[in-house]
Structures are given as C-alpha cells and as structure tokens.
Coordinates of C-alpha atoms in Angstrom, one line a residue:
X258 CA 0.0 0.0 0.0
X259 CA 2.6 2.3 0.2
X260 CA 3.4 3.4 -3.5
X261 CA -0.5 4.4 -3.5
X262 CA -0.1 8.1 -3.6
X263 CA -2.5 10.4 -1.7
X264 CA -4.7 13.1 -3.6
X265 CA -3.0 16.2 -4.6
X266 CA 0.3 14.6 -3.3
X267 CA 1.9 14.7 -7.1
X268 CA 0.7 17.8 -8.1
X269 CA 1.9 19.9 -4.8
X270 CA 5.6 18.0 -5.5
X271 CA 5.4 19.0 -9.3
X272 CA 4.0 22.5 -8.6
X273 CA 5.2 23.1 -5.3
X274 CA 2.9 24.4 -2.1
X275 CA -0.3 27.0 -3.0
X276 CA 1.9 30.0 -0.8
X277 CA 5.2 29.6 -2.8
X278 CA 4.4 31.9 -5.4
X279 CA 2.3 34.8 -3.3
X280 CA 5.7 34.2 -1.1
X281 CA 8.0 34.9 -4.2
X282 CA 5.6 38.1 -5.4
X283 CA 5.7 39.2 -1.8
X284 CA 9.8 39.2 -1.2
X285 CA 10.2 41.0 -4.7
X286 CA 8.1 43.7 -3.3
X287 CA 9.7 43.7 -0.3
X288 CA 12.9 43.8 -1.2
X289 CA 12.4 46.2 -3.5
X290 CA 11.0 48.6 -0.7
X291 CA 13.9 47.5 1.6
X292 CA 16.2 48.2 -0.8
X293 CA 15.0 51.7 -2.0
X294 CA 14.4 53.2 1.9
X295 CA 17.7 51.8 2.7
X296 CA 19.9 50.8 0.7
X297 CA 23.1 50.3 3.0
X298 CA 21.5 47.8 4.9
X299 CA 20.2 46.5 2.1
X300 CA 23.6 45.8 0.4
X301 CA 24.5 43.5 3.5
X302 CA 21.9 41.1 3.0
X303 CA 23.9 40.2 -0.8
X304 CA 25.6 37.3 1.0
X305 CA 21.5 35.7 1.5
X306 CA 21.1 35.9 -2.5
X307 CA 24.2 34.6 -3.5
X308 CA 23.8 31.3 -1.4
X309 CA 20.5 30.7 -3.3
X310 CA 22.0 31.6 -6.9
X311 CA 24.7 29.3 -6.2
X312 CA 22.2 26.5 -4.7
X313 CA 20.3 26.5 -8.0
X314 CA 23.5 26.8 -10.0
X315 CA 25.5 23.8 -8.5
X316 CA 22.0 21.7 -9.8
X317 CA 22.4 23.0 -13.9
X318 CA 25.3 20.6 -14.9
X319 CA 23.6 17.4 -13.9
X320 CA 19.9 18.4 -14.1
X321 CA 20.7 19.0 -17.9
X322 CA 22.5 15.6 -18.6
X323 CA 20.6 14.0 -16.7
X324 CA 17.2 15.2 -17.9
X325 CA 18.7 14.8 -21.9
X326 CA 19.6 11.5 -21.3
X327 CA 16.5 10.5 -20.0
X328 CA 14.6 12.3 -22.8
X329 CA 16.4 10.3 -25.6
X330 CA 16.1 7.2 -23.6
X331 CA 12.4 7.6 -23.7
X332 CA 12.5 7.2 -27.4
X333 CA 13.8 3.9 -27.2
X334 CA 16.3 2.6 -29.7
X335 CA 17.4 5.3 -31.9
X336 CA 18.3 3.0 -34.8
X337 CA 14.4 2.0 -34.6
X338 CA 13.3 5.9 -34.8
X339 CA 12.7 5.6 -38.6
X340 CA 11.3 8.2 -40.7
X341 CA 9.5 10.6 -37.8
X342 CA 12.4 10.4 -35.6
X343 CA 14.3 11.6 -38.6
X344 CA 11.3 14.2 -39.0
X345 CA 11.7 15.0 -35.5
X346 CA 15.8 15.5 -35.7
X347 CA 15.0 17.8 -38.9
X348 CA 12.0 20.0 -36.9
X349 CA 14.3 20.4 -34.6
X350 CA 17.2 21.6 -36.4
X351 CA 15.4 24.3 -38.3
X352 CA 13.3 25.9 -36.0
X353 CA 17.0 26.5 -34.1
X354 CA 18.0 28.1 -37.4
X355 CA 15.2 29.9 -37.0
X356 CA 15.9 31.2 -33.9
X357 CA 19.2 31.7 -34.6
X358 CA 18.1 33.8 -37.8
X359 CA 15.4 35.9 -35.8
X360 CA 18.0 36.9 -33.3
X361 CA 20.9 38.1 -35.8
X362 CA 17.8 40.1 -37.6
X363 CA 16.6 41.8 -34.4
X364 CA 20.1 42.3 -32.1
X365 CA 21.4 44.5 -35.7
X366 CA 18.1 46.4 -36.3
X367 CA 17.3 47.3 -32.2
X368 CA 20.9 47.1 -31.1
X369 CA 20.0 45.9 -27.5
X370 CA 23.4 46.5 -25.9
X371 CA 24.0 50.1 -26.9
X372 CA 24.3 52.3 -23.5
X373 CA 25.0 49.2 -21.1
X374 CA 27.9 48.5 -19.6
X375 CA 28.0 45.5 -18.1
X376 CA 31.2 45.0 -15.4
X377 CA 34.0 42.3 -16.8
X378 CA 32.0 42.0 -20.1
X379 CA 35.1 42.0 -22.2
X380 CA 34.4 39.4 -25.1
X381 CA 36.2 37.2 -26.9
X382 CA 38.9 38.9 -29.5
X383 CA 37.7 40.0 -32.5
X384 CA 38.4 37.2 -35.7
X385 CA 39.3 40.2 -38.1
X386 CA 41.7 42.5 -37.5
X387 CA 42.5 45.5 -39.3
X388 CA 46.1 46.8 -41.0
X389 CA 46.9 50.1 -42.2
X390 CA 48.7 49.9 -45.7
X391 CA 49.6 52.2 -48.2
X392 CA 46.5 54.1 -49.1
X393 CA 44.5 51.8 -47.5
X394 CA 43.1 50.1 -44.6
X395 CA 43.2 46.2 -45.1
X396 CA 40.6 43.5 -43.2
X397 CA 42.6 40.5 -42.7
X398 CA 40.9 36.8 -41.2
X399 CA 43.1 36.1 -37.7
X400 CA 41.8 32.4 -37.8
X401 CA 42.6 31.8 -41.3
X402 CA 46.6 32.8 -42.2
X403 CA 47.6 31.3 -45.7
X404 CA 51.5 30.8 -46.7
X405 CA 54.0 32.0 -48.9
X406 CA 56.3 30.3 -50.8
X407 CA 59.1 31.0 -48.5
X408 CA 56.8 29.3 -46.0
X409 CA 56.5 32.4 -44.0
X410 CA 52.0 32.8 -42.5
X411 CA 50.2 35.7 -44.2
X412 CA 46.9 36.6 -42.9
X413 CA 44.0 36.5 -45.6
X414 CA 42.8 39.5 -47.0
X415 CA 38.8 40.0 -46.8
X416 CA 38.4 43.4 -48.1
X417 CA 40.1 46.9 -48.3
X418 CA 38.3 50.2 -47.5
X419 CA 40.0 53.9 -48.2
X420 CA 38.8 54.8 -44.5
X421 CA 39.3 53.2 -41.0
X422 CA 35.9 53.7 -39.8
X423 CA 35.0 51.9 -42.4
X424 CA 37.0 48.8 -42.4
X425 CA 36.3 48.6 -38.3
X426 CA 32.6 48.6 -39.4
X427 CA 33.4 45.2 -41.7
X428 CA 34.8 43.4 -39.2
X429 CA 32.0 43.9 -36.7
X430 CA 29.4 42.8 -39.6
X431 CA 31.9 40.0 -40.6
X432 CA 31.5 38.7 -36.6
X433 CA 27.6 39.4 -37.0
X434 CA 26.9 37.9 -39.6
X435 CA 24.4 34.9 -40.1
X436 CA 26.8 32.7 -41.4
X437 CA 29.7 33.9 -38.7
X438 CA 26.6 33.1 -35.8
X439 CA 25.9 29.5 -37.1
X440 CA 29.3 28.8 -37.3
X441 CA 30.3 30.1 -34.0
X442 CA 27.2 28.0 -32.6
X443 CA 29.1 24.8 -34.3
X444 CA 31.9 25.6 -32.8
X445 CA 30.3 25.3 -29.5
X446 CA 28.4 22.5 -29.7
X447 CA 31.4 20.3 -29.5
X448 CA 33.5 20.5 -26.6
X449 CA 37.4 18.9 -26.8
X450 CA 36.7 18.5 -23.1
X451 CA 33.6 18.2 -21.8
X452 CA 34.5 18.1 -18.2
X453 CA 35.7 21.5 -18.6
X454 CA 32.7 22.3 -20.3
X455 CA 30.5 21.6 -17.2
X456 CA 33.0 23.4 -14.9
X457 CA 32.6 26.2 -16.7
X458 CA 28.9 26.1 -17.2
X459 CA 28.7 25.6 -21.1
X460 CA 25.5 24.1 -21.6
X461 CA 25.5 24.0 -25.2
X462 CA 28.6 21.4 -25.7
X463 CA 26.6 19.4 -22.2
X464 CA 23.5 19.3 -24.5
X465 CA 24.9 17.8 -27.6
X466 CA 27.1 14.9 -25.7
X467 CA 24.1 14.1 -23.5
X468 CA 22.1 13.5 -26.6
X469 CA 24.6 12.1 -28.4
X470 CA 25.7 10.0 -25.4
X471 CA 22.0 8.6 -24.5
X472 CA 21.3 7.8 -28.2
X473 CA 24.2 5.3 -28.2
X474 CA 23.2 4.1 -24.3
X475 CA 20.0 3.3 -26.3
X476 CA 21.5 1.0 -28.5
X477 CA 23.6 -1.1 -25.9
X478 CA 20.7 -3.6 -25.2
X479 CA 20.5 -4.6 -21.2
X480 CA 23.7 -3.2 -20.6
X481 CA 22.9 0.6 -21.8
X482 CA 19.7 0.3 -19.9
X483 CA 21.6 0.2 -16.8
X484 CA 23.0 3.2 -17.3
X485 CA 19.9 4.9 -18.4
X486 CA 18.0 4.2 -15.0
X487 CA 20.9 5.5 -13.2
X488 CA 20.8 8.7 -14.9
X489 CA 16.6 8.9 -14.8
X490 CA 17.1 8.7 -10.6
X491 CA 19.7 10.9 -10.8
X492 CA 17.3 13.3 -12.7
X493 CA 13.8 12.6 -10.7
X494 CA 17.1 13.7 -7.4
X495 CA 18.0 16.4 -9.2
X496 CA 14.4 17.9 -9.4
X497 CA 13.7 17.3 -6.0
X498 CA 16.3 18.9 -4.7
X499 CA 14.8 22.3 -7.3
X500 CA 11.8 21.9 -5.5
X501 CA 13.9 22.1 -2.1
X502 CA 15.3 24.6 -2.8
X503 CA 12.3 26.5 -4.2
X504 CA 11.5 27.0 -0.4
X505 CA 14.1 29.3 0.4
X506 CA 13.2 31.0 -3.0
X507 CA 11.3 33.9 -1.2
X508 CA 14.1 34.8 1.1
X509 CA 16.7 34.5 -1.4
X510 CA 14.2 36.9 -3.7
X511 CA 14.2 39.3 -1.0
X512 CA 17.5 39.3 -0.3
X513 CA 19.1 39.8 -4.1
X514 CA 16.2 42.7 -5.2
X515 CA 17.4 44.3 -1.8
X516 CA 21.1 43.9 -2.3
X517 CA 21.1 45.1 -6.0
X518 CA 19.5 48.3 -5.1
X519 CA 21.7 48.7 -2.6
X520 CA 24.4 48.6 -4.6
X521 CA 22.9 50.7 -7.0
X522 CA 22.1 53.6 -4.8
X523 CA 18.7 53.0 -3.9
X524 CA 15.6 53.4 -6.2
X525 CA 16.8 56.6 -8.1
X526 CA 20.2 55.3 -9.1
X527 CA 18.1 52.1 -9.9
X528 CA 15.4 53.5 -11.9
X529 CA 18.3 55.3 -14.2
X530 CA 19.9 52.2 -15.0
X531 CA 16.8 49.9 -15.3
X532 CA 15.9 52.1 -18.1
X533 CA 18.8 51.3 -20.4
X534 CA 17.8 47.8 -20.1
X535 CA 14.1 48.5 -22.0
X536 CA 15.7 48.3 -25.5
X537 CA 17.0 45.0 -24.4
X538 CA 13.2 43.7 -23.0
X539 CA 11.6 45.4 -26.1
X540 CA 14.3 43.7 -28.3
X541 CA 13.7 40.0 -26.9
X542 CA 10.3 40.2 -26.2
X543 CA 9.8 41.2 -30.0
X544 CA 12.0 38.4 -31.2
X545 CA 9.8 35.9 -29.0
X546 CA 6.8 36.9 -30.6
X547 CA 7.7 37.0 -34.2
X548 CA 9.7 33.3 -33.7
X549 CA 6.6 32.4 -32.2
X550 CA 3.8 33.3 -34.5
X551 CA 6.3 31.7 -37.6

C-alpha cells in the first residue's frame, strides 16, 4: 500500500505548495522597498542571495545531462526511430535556425546592448583585425593565415576600405553575420573537453554529448539500460532537490532585489539604470513573438 499516492500529493511535489508563489511576489516587493528606503543595509543582505544563486546553479550541470539522457532514452532505440524520428531530428534543427536567424535580424536592427555596460563584459577577440597599408586600410581573417612560398603565415585579405571607420565597421558585420553566428554556434556544440565544459557552465557542448551520449546508451541492449535508469534517478534527485530549494526562493528573492539596489544607490540610481535595459526587453520580447507566431 505504500506506493499508493495520496490526492494532490503529485501535483503539490510537481507544482510546489499554494503559498510559494504569493511568497515569491511578496519578497520581490519587499525587497524592492527595503532596498529603496535603505539601501546600506540592504547591500548587507547580498551574502542571502548569492547562497541561493549558487544553490540553483551547483543543480544545472547534472539536471541537464541528466534530464537529456533521459529524454532520448524515452524514445527507445534510436536506430528504430525511422522516418519521424528523422522528421523529429529535422524540426528540430530548423526551428534553431530559425531562432538563430530571428536573433541576428533583431540584435542588428534594435541594437539591444548600446548604452550598457556590463562589469567584466570584455568578449572574446575580434576574428578580423584590421592593418593600415599604403593608401588603404586592409581587413585580414586572424583564424585563417595562408602561406607563402618562403613558407612564411600571411593573414588572408577579406576586403580593403579607403577609410578606417569603415573597415572597423566590416569586421564587426563579418563577426555578426548569419553565417559567422551559425558557425560560432558549431563551434560550441562540441567541446574537446567536456568536463571543462560543465565546470565552466557551457550548456551547449553538455546538451549535444548528452544526446549524443543517450542515443548510443539506447543502443547497448540490457547493458545501456543500466546506465539509463541511473541517470533517470539521478534526474527525478535532481528535481527534487529544485523543489527544495524553491522554499528558500522567497528569502533569497528578498535578499538579491534588496542587495542590488543597494548597490545601485537606492531606487533613483536604480530607476536610471533599469531604463537602459528597456531596448533590451523590447528587443527579446519582439524576437519571441515574431519566432513564435512563424
């Protein structure tokens, strides 16, 4: 009798307890008060929300393998998948492009980041560089140097503008473009190390071995299927343990909203900096809608 569950019992573990989310609403409001009447004492209270980032953040690494390898093992075998599991793979891989398309289209029209500086946002170094010549300024590929016949590396030549503004300008379009975004998102996919991958967070390179991982789990027989239920009770733990610490999510709420406008000045300084964010809400919410109504 005991694996007969009570009624209500899965949805409050699934949805969590009726007060959680007037709890939640409550601590943003509260610490948003707290943090605007007092903002000193509000900046204390940072330690509070970075203990429950970090709780939720130690759970991404294996909550995602976990939960991808369970998803492909729910498809069975994937050599038995067929023609809709081929549909499925190809669905899949274009409404990414999609995605991938709509965002290049919006960040260059709205320019979302324009106005924001965002502390120890440096970026990665730029793939095109460009050299003064002559009467010329010259784009040249960093990643792609070609050889002379005295064996000496020359960087490739892209394109040559009579003005430097102009020739900085290519190189940011060459790192923005559509096909320079794809590739980039290849790139990333696959990891040389994914252990360093999931110490550093990547989720992309997590995503692809975990799918690519489970598939071949699937095709092991009795000895993949092992594996598989280990990592389906590592993933039922690992949402547990969200829902745990979904409790302290009110608190932890409180605390962070507080801290930040502490640290901002209180709700004046706040207010002045929330507003260079709006370009960035506008631009995302805009690309959600159009992705979603294609």
């Amino acid at each position: 009798m005991s694996d007969i569950s009570h009624p209500g019992e899965e949805n409050q573990v699934s949805h969590g307890p009726k007060w959680l989310l007037p709890a939640i609403i409550a601590g943003v409001v509260l610490g948003g008060i707290f943090g605007a009447a007092a903002p000193e004492q509000a900046e204390g209270l940072d330690f509070l929300g970075e203990l429950f980032l970090n709780a939720l953040k130690m759970l991404i690494v294996p909550l995602v393998v976990s939960s991808m390898i369970s998803g492909i093992a729910s498809l069975g075998d994937v050599r038995k998948l067929g023609k809709p599991g081929l549909v499925t793979v190809g669905l899949y891989a274009a409404t990414t492009a999609l995605a991938v398309f709509i965002g290049v289209i919006f960040v260059n029209i709205l320019k979302p980041g324009e106005g924001v500086a965002v502390e120890g946002a440096g970026g990665e170094p730029p793939h095109r560089i460009v050299v003064k010549a002559d009467n010329a300024y010259l784009v040249l590929d960093k990643d792609q140097p070609y050889y002379t016949e005295n064996g000496e590396p020359v960087r490739k030549l892209v394109a040559k503008f009579p003005s430097e503004e102009q020739a900085t300008e290519a190189t940011k379009e060459g790192e923005k473009s559509l096909v320079g975004v794809i590739a980039k998102v290849l790139r990333m996919m696959v990891s040389e190390n994914v252990i360093e991958s999931a110490s550093h967070t990547d989720i992309l390179p997590l995503i692809f071995f975990s799918l690519l991982f489970g598939g071949v789990l699937t095709t092991l027989g009795s000895k993949g299927q092992l594996v598989l239920d280990l990592f389906d009770g590592i993933c039922e733990a690992m949402m547990q343990m969200v829902n745990l610490i979904m409790y302290t999510a009110p608190i932890g709420i409180f605390a962070l909203i507080a801290a930040r406008l502490g640290k901002a000045g209180g709700g004046s300084a706040f207010l002045g900096e929330l507003s260079k964010l709006g370009n960035y809400s506008l631009c995302v919410i805009l690309a959600l809608l159009f992705h979603a109504v294609l």
